[in-house]
């Protein structure tokens, strides 16, 4: 899966260098993040956070485009405290690089799917006011797959929604496989076309 992702990134870079119709843009929005634990009934609540970054929208044809992005993404989960106990927060922060194939409708709507590479840049465990660094307990690289839809207006402003399904194990131990799950909703703006 990692090899496939890196091949996709190399191809994307080649398209950016040679494409006749590239638009760059900025994006940001809401994250509702949680985790999945294989064969476990352990209940967790979502972490509400945000994502922000940039994009390159590469037209391959009238209907298809390739869109690599680079975003900071707040992920993780929360365990609800019972009784007088404080909530437990696991805050995982990633730099994500999704590469999405988009089908574009003439109405401005888009559907998209593609792989995503995540690089862990921070991991904190917080109970009350006490915060502990737990980055060593998690793997540095996270591989996932995104599926989403969006709409862009003629002015370049748009909205999108995406579900990122974690495929690789993020916990760095021999316990049950833990994977990321993130729903994103946001806004973006694509600048005017740059032609070579």
mmCIF file of C-alpha atoms in Angstrom:
data_model
loop_
_atom_site.group_PDB
_atom_site.id
_atom_site.type_symbol
_atom_site.label_atom_id
_atom_site.label_comp_id
_atom_site.label_asym_id
_atom_site.label_seq_id
_atom_site.Cartn_x
_atom_site.Cartn_y
_atom_site.Cartn_z
ATOM 1 C CA UNK A 1 0.000 0.000 0.000
ATOM 2 C CA UNK A 2 2.839 2.408 0.846
ATOM 3 C CA UNK A 3 4.539 1.668 -2.481
ATOM 4 C CA UNK A 4 1.281 2.342 -4.334
ATOM 5 C CA UNK A 5 0.894 5.641 -2.506
ATOM 6 C CA UNK A 6 4.408 6.852 -3.307
ATOM 7 C CA UNK A 7 3.978 5.880 -6.960
ATOM 8 C CA UNK A 8 0.768 7.948 -6.966
ATOM 9 C CA UNK A 9 2.615 10.930 -5.456
ATOM 10 C CA UNK A 10 5.359 10.724 -8.096
ATOM 11 C CA UNK A 11 2.757 10.595 -10.873
ATOM 12 C CA UNK A 12 0.946 13.580 -9.308
ATOM 13 C CA UNK A 13 4.172 15.565 -9.251
ATOM 14 C CA UNK A 14 4.716 14.782 -12.906
ATOM 15 C CA UNK A 15 1.193 15.965 -13.745
ATOM 16 C CA UNK A 16 1.743 19.243 -11.853
ATOM 17 C CA UNK A 17 4.982 19.856 -13.729
ATOM 18 C CA UNK A 18 3.466 19.149 -17.144
ATOM 19 C CA UNK A 19 -0.233 19.938 -16.812
ATOM 20 C CA UNK A 20 -1.749 22.721 -18.892
ATOM 21 C CA UNK A 21 -4.494 23.473 -16.388
ATOM 22 C CA UNK A 22 -3.504 23.628 -12.695
ATOM 23 C CA UNK A 23 -5.289 25.525 -9.938
ATOM 24 C CA UNK A 24 -3.856 25.956 -6.458
ATOM 25 C CA UNK A 25 -6.001 26.617 -3.438
ATOM 26 C CA UNK A 26 -6.464 26.791 0.325
ATOM 27 C CA UNK A 27 -8.826 24.763 2.468
ATOM 28 C CA UNK A 28 -9.899 24.245 6.059
ATOM 29 C CA UNK A 29 -12.712 22.986 8.206
ATOM 30 C CA UNK A 30 -14.048 20.683 10.908
ATOM 31 C CA UNK A 31 -12.779 17.238 11.901
ATOM 32 C CA UNK A 32 -14.843 14.662 13.786
ATOM 33 C CA UNK A 33 -12.198 12.038 14.567
ATOM 34 C CA UNK A 34 -12.284 8.704 16.341
ATOM 35 C CA UNK A 35 -10.628 5.268 16.173
ATOM 36 C CA UNK A 36 -11.542 1.682 15.424
ATOM 37 C CA UNK A 37 -10.170 -1.162 17.561
ATOM 38 C CA UNK A 38 -10.353 -4.618 15.984
ATOM 39 C CA UNK A 39 -12.426 -7.170 17.897
ATOM 40 C CA UNK A 40 -13.145 -4.792 20.766
ATOM 41 C CA UNK A 41 -16.256 -3.329 22.389
ATOM 42 C CA UNK A 42 -14.259 -0.462 23.935
ATOM 43 C CA UNK A 43 -16.317 2.705 23.505
ATOM 44 C CA UNK A 44 -14.716 6.035 22.636
ATOM 45 C CA UNK A 45 -16.128 9.451 21.851
ATOM 46 C CA UNK A 46 -14.953 11.606 18.941
ATOM 47 C CA UNK A 47 -12.371 14.360 19.143
ATOM 48 C CA UNK A 48 -13.720 17.543 17.580
ATOM 49 C CA UNK A 49 -10.863 19.387 15.912
ATOM 50 C CA UNK A 50 -9.896 20.996 12.603
ATOM 51 C CA UNK A 51 -7.894 20.650 9.403
ATOM 52 C CA UNK A 52 -6.175 23.343 7.349
ATOM 53 C CA UNK A 53 -3.868 23.339 4.348
ATOM 54 C CA UNK A 54 -3.463 23.681 0.600
ATOM 55 C CA UNK A 55 -4.350 21.864 -2.601
ATOM 56 C CA UNK A 56 -3.410 21.547 -6.266
ATOM 57 C CA UNK A 57 -6.304 20.837 -8.640
ATOM 58 C CA UNK A 58 -4.957 19.247 -11.834
ATOM 59 C CA UNK A 59 -7.344 18.864 -14.778
ATOM 60 C CA UNK A 60 -6.772 15.599 -16.626
ATOM 61 C CA UNK A 61 -9.788 16.024 -18.901
ATOM 62 C CA UNK A 62 -13.114 17.837 -18.938
ATOM 63 C CA UNK A 63 -14.552 15.409 -16.376
ATOM 64 C CA UNK A 64 -11.550 14.135 -14.409
ATOM 65 C CA UNK A 65 -9.006 15.820 -12.163
ATOM 66 C CA UNK A 66 -6.255 14.789 -9.773
ATOM 67 C CA UNK A 67 -6.085 16.689 -6.482
ATOM 68 C CA UNK A 68 -3.115 16.263 -4.123
ATOM 69 C CA UNK A 69 -3.408 18.134 -0.832
ATOM 70 C CA UNK A 70 -1.169 18.942 2.129
ATOM 71 C CA UNK A 71 -3.038 19.534 5.394
ATOM 72 C CA UNK A 72 -2.570 19.684 9.140
ATOM 73 C CA UNK A 73 -5.225 17.455 10.718
ATOM 74 C CA UNK A 74 -6.264 17.147 14.364
ATOM 75 C CA UNK A 75 -7.305 13.552 15.065
ATOM 76 C CA UNK A 76 -7.586 11.107 17.977
ATOM 77 C CA UNK A 77 -10.428 10.374 20.375
ATOM 78 C CA UNK A 78 -11.886 10.959 23.830
ATOM 79 C CA UNK A 79 -12.912 8.591 26.630
ATOM 80 C CA UNK A 80 -15.818 9.967 28.634
ATOM 81 C CA UNK A 81 -15.114 10.176 32.365
ATOM 82 C CA UNK A 82 -17.621 8.404 34.587
ATOM 83 C CA UNK A 83 -18.726 9.762 37.939
ATOM 84 C CA UNK A 84 -16.210 12.278 39.221
ATOM 85 C CA UNK A 85 -13.468 11.188 36.815
ATOM 86 C CA UNK A 86 -12.156 13.574 34.183
ATOM 87 C CA UNK A 87 -12.467 12.901 30.474
ATOM 88 C CA UNK A 88 -9.408 11.329 28.863
ATOM 89 C CA UNK A 89 -8.239 12.951 25.638
ATOM 90 C CA UNK A 90 -5.888 11.347 23.115
ATOM 91 C CA UNK A 91 -4.895 14.116 20.693
ATOM 92 C CA UNK A 92 -3.107 12.890 17.565
ATOM 93 C CA UNK A 93 -1.921 15.535 15.111
ATOM 94 C CA UNK A 94 -0.958 14.609 11.555
ATOM 95 C CA UNK A 95 0.387 16.184 8.407
ATOM 96 C CA UNK A 96 -1.731 14.464 5.735
ATOM 97 C CA UNK A 97 -1.060 14.111 2.027
ATOM 98 C CA UNK A 98 -4.132 12.752 0.200
ATOM 99 C CA UNK A 99 -4.039 12.245 -3.574
ATOM 100 C CA UNK A 100 -7.616 12.187 -4.883
ATOM 101 C CA UNK A 101 -9.074 11.322 -8.251
ATOM 102 C CA UNK A 102 -12.123 13.508 -8.873
ATOM 103 C CA UNK A 103 -15.035 13.221 -11.263
ATOM 104 C CA UNK A 104 -16.436 16.686 -12.004
ATOM 105 C CA UNK A 105 -20.038 17.330 -12.994
ATOM 106 C CA UNK A 106 -20.934 20.377 -15.091
ATOM 107 C CA UNK A 107 -23.123 21.609 -12.227
ATOM 108 C CA UNK A 108 -20.047 22.181 -10.053
ATOM 109 C CA UNK A 109 -20.417 19.038 -7.955
ATOM 110 C CA UNK A 110 -17.532 16.586 -7.583
ATOM 111 C CA UNK A 111 -17.022 13.097 -6.222
ATOM 112 C CA UNK A 112 -13.561 11.979 -5.154
ATOM 113 C CA UNK A 113 -11.555 9.055 -3.842
ATOM 114 C CA UNK A 114 -7.913 8.172 -3.310
ATOM 115 C CA UNK A 115 -5.106 7.185 -0.918
ATOM 116 C CA UNK A 116 -3.752 9.279 1.923
ATOM 117 C CA UNK A 117 -0.391 9.301 3.699
ATOM 118 C CA UNK A 118 -0.336 10.693 7.237
ATOM 119 C CA UNK A 119 2.785 11.679 9.200
ATOM 120 C CA UNK A 120 2.336 11.906 12.983
ATOM 121 C CA UNK A 121 3.750 15.191 14.282
ATOM 122 C CA UNK A 122 2.346 15.123 17.819
ATOM 123 C CA UNK A 123 0.533 12.846 20.266
ATOM 124 C CA UNK A 124 -0.678 13.939 23.690
ATOM 125 C CA UNK A 125 -2.679 12.207 26.433
ATOM 126 C CA UNK A 126 -4.575 14.657 28.586
ATOM 127 C CA UNK A 127 -6.592 14.122 31.772
ATOM 128 C CA UNK A 128 -7.820 17.308 33.407
ATOM 129 C CA UNK A 129 -4.922 19.751 33.313
ATOM 130 C CA UNK A 130 -2.230 17.038 33.138
ATOM 131 C CA UNK A 131 -0.791 16.381 29.668
ATOM 132 C CA UNK A 132 1.663 13.631 28.706
ATOM 133 C CA UNK A 133 3.579 13.110 25.469
ATOM 134 C CA UNK A 134 2.721 9.676 24.034
ATOM 135 C CA UNK A 135 4.204 9.957 20.555
ATOM 136 C CA UNK A 136 6.441 6.929 21.157
ATOM 137 C CA UNK A 137 3.296 4.790 21.565
ATOM 138 C CA UNK A 138 2.153 5.465 17.978
ATOM 139 C CA UNK A 139 3.549 4.751 14.544
ATOM 140 C CA UNK A 140 4.908 7.686 12.566
ATOM 141 C CA UNK A 141 3.175 6.760 9.293
ATOM 142 C CA UNK A 142 -0.548 6.261 8.765
ATOM 143 C CA UNK A 143 -2.005 5.005 5.484
ATOM 144 C CA UNK A 144 -5.666 5.636 4.727
ATOM 145 C CA UNK A 145 -8.252 6.003 1.989
ATOM 146 C CA UNK A 146 -10.522 8.989 1.412
ATOM 147 C CA UNK A 147 -13.986 9.166 -0.116
ATOM 148 C CA UNK A 148 -15.883 12.412 -0.478
ATOM 149 C CA UNK A 149 -17.888 14.938 -2.432
ATOM 150 C CA UNK A 150 -17.780 18.650 -2.971
ATOM 151 C CA UNK A 151 -19.184 21.628 -4.782
ATOM 152 C CA UNK A 152 -17.344 24.599 -6.300
ATOM 153 C CA UNK A 153 -18.914 27.847 -7.483
ATOM 154 C CA UNK A 154 -17.786 29.803 -10.533
ATOM 155 C CA UNK A 155 -16.058 32.268 -8.190
ATOM 156 C CA UNK A 156 -13.705 29.554 -6.921
ATOM 157 C CA UNK A 157 -15.249 29.114 -3.470
ATOM 158 C CA UNK A 158 -16.408 25.640 -2.544
ATOM 159 C CA UNK A 159 -17.514 23.251 0.174
ATOM 160 C CA UNK A 160 -16.605 19.611 0.671
ATOM 161 C CA UNK A 161 -17.188 16.610 2.913
ATOM 162 C CA UNK A 162 -14.931 13.581 3.197
ATOM 163 C CA UNK A 163 -14.564 10.358 5.154
ATOM 164 C CA UNK A 164 -11.014 9.140 5.761
ATOM 165 C CA UNK A 165 -10.772 5.437 6.523
ATOM 166 C CA UNK A 166 -7.538 4.402 8.239
ATOM 167 C CA UNK A 167 -6.043 1.221 6.769
ATOM 168 C CA UNK A 168 -2.795 0.829 8.701
ATOM 169 C CA UNK A 169 -2.248 0.106 12.386
ATOM 170 C CA UNK A 170 -1.403 3.322 14.262
ATOM 171 C CA UNK A 171 -0.562 1.863 17.713
ATOM 172 C CA UNK A 172 3.075 0.838 18.177
ATOM 173 C CA UNK A 173 2.508 -2.275 20.309
ATOM 174 C CA UNK A 174 1.280 -5.868 20.059
ATOM 175 C CA UNK A 175 -2.253 -5.097 21.163
ATOM 176 C CA UNK A 176 -5.324 -5.148 18.901
ATOM 177 C CA UNK A 177 -5.037 -3.145 15.671
ATOM 178 C CA UNK A 178 -6.114 0.482 16.102
ATOM 179 C CA UNK A 179 -6.959 2.552 13.004
ATOM 180 C CA UNK A 180 -8.035 6.145 12.420
ATOM 181 C CA UNK A 181 -11.527 7.217 11.387
ATOM 182 C CA UNK A 182 -12.110 10.864 10.441
ATOM 183 C CA UNK A 183 -15.089 12.736 8.997
ATOM 184 C CA UNK A 184 -14.204 16.148 7.561
ATOM 185 C CA UNK A 185 -16.413 19.030 6.450
ATOM 186 C CA UNK A 186 -14.917 22.231 5.178
ATOM 187 C CA UNK A 187 -14.574 25.088 2.743
ATOM 188 C CA UNK A 188 -11.946 25.812 0.104
ATOM 189 C CA UNK A 189 -10.929 28.394 -2.444
ATOM 190 C CA UNK A 190 -9.213 27.705 -5.778
ATOM 191 C CA UNK A 191 -7.180 30.523 -7.262
ATOM 192 C CA UNK A 192 -7.291 31.383 -10.946
ATOM 193 C CA UNK A 193 -5.856 28.945 -13.465
ATOM 194 C CA UNK A 194 -2.122 28.847 -14.006
ATOM 195 C CA UNK A 195 -1.209 27.880 -17.563
ATOM 196 C CA UNK A 196 2.253 26.881 -18.735
#
